[in-house]
Amino acid sequence: MARTVGIGIQDFAKIITEDMFYIDKTHFIKEWWESGDDVTLITRPRRFGKTLNMEMLECFFSNKYEDRGDLFEGLSIWEEEKYRKLQGTYPVISLSFANAKGNNFKDVKIIIEQIIKNVYSDFNFLWESEKVSDVEKQFAKKVFGTPEDAELSMSLHQLSRALYQYYGKRVIILLDEYDTPMLEAYEKGYWEELVSFTRVMFNATFKTNSCMFRGIMTGITRVSKE
């Protein structure tokens, strides 16, 4: 019987568990892993499958999906034993800026703040653990409260530190649609404010983050200068 073609579904686990039609792109996991790059930027047009690929990466690497090798059975990545052993073994921070849209910088920053708070909530167990330092716990309280711009910019950096303290393993960071707020800012006239903010955040998260093992950013914008 022909499989269902799920239009617009971006949930990798749902596609696999409901046995929907899926073009195997898991070779990308091997390609990316063996590239050795610390940070990868993927720029492709809208509706190209970037978000589904990011969901696939989270399901493969995140320890939230430990013992979920069934999601990859029969796919190309599952043919090699070393990748079967790799599945579900890393702390992963996964987030998307797809909803970070607004008519002004203040509105977009509020949305980004809520996105970060949601990510922090996914790791609530950290803030009660003795493995995590008081410094990280106090910072988390600021994030859950009303963080300043500088604190918001450092939020993913500090979350990486807390996860490293808890697991003793550096994290993988997946940021989907990194450029959505930037495109909004360019079109609606608050480019300088937004870029000043995101430049600090991206630098702290992906460039000067000793607790990050690997990172991927996706967007539709090719980067030149800015």
Short mmCIF file of C-alpha atoms in Angstrom, two decimals, residues 75-225:
data_model
loop_
_atom_site.label_atom_id
_atom_site.label_comp_id
_atom_site.label_asym_id
_atom_site.label_seq_id
_atom_site.Cartn_x
_atom_site.Cartn_y
_atom_site.Cartn_z
CA LEU A 75 17.61 4.51 6.96
CA SER A 76 21.13 4.93 5.60
CA ILE A 77 22.66 6.32 8.81
CA TRP A 78 21.73 3.13 10.65
CA GLU A 79 23.93 0.97 8.45
CA GLU A 80 27.12 1.87 10.34
CA GLU A 81 27.61 0.68 13.90
CA LYS A 82 29.52 3.77 15.03
CA TYR A 83 26.51 5.94 14.20
CA ARG A 84 24.11 3.55 15.90
CA LYS A 85 26.22 4.04 19.04
CA LEU A 86 26.18 7.81 18.57
CA GLN A 87 22.39 8.17 18.50
CA GLY A 88 20.86 9.86 21.54
CA THR A 89 24.13 10.63 23.31
CA TYR A 90 24.47 14.45 23.36
CA PRO A 91 22.79 17.29 25.23
CA VAL A 92 21.15 19.37 22.50
CA ILE A 93 19.81 22.92 22.58
CA SER A 94 17.30 23.30 19.76
CA LEU A 95 15.36 26.47 18.98
CA SER A 96 13.83 28.40 16.12
CA PHE A 97 13.47 32.12 15.44
CA ALA A 98 10.69 31.50 12.89
CA ASN A 99 8.18 33.39 15.02
CA ALA A 100 10.48 36.32 15.83
CA LYS A 101 8.62 38.88 13.73
CA GLY A 102 7.37 42.34 14.59
CA ASN A 103 7.02 45.95 13.53
CA ASN A 104 9.70 47.17 15.91
CA PHE A 105 12.74 45.97 17.86
CA LYS A 106 10.92 45.96 21.20
CA ASP A 107 8.25 43.51 19.98
CA VAL A 108 10.79 41.17 18.37
CA LYS A 109 12.96 41.17 21.49
CA ILE A 110 9.93 40.18 23.60
CA ILE A 111 9.32 37.21 21.28
CA ILE A 112 13.00 36.15 21.38
CA GLU A 113 12.91 36.44 25.16
CA GLN A 114 9.92 34.09 25.32
CA ILE A 115 11.61 31.64 22.95
CA ILE A 116 14.64 31.56 25.26
CA LYS A 117 12.44 31.11 28.33
CA ASN A 118 10.73 28.15 26.66
CA VAL A 119 14.12 26.58 25.97
CA TYR A 120 15.17 27.10 29.59
CA SER A 121 11.90 25.48 30.72
CA ASP A 122 12.79 22.38 28.71
CA PHE A 123 15.74 21.95 31.07
CA ASN A 124 14.04 22.72 34.39
CA PHE A 125 15.81 19.76 36.01
CA LEU A 126 19.08 21.68 35.79
CA TRP A 127 18.02 24.39 38.20
CA GLU A 128 17.40 21.87 40.99
CA SER A 129 20.56 19.83 40.45
CA GLU A 130 23.58 20.00 42.75
CA LYS A 131 25.78 19.47 39.68
CA VAL A 132 24.91 22.94 38.36
CA SER A 133 26.66 25.92 39.97
CA ASP A 134 24.82 28.65 41.84
CA VAL A 135 26.05 31.13 39.22
CA GLU A 136 24.10 29.35 36.48
CA LYS A 137 21.04 28.97 38.71
CA GLN A 138 21.03 32.67 39.56
CA PHE A 139 21.39 33.52 35.88
CA ALA A 140 18.43 31.25 35.05
CA LYS A 141 16.31 33.17 37.56
CA LYS A 142 17.11 36.37 35.68
CA VAL A 143 16.13 34.74 32.39
CA PHE A 144 12.82 33.59 33.83
CA GLY A 145 12.25 37.08 35.21
CA THR A 146 12.87 40.22 33.17
CA PRO A 147 16.33 39.84 31.65
CA GLU A 148 18.36 42.79 30.41
CA ASP A 149 19.56 42.79 26.80
CA ALA A 150 23.05 41.64 27.82
CA GLU A 151 21.62 38.77 29.88
CA LEU A 152 19.39 37.69 27.02
CA SER A 153 22.36 37.77 24.66
CA MET A 154 24.33 35.49 27.01
CA SER A 155 21.42 33.14 27.75
CA LEU A 156 22.32 30.30 25.37
CA HIS A 157 25.97 30.56 26.38
CA GLN A 158 25.06 30.16 30.06
CA LEU A 159 22.61 27.34 29.32
CA SER A 160 25.45 25.53 27.53
CA ARG A 161 27.57 25.88 30.67
CA ALA A 162 24.80 24.45 32.87
CA LEU A 163 24.30 21.48 30.54
CA TYR A 164 28.03 20.82 30.46
CA GLN A 165 28.16 20.88 34.25
CA TYR A 166 25.25 18.44 34.47
CA TYR A 167 26.27 15.95 31.77
CA GLY A 168 30.03 16.49 31.62
CA LYS A 169 29.69 16.70 27.86
CA ARG A 170 29.74 19.65 25.49
CA VAL A 171 26.48 20.50 23.77
CA ILE A 172 25.17 20.62 20.22
CA ILE A 173 23.23 23.79 19.36
CA LEU A 174 20.65 23.90 16.57
CA LEU A 175 19.23 27.30 15.59
CA ASP A 176 16.62 27.26 12.83
CA GLU A 177 15.68 30.40 10.87
CA TYR A 178 18.32 32.53 12.51
CA ASP A 179 17.68 35.35 10.02
CA THR A 180 13.89 35.76 10.33
CA PRO A 181 14.15 38.66 12.81
CA MET A 182 16.94 40.21 10.72
CA LEU A 183 14.81 40.21 7.57
CA GLU A 184 11.96 41.80 9.52
CA ALA A 185 14.32 44.45 10.86
CA TYR A 186 15.67 45.25 7.42
CA GLU A 187 12.19 45.65 5.93
CA LYS A 188 10.72 47.64 8.82
CA GLY A 189 13.52 49.97 9.75
CA TYR A 190 15.12 48.73 12.97
CA TRP A 191 18.09 46.94 11.43
CA GLU A 192 20.83 48.58 13.53
CA GLU A 193 19.15 47.79 16.86
CA LEU A 194 18.44 44.19 15.92
CA VAL A 195 21.86 43.47 14.45
CA SER A 196 23.65 44.95 17.47
CA PHE A 197 21.66 42.61 19.70
CA THR A 198 21.96 39.43 17.60
CA ARG A 199 25.66 39.99 16.91
CA VAL A 200 26.40 39.72 20.63
CA MET A 201 24.07 36.72 21.04
CA PHE A 202 25.49 34.78 18.09
CA ASN A 203 29.07 35.55 19.11
CA ALA A 204 28.47 34.38 22.70
CA THR A 205 26.56 31.29 21.58
CA PHE A 206 28.58 30.02 18.63
CA LYS A 207 32.00 31.69 18.65
CA THR A 208 33.20 32.11 22.24
CA ASN A 209 31.35 29.17 23.79
CA SER A 210 33.79 26.59 25.14
CA CYS A 211 30.86 24.38 26.21
CA MET A 212 29.54 24.01 22.66
CA PHE A 213 30.74 20.97 20.70
CA ARG A 214 29.02 21.64 17.38
CA GLY A 215 26.43 24.08 16.07
CA ILE A 216 24.19 24.52 13.04
CA MET A 217 22.30 27.63 11.92
CA THR A 218 19.80 27.65 9.06
CA GLY A 219 18.27 30.55 7.17
CA ILE A 220 17.40 31.83 3.73
CA THR A 221 19.92 34.68 3.64
CA ARG A 222 23.38 34.31 2.20
CA VAL A 223 25.84 36.24 4.36
CA SER A 224 28.14 38.94 3.00
CA LYS A 225 29.73 41.50 5.34
#
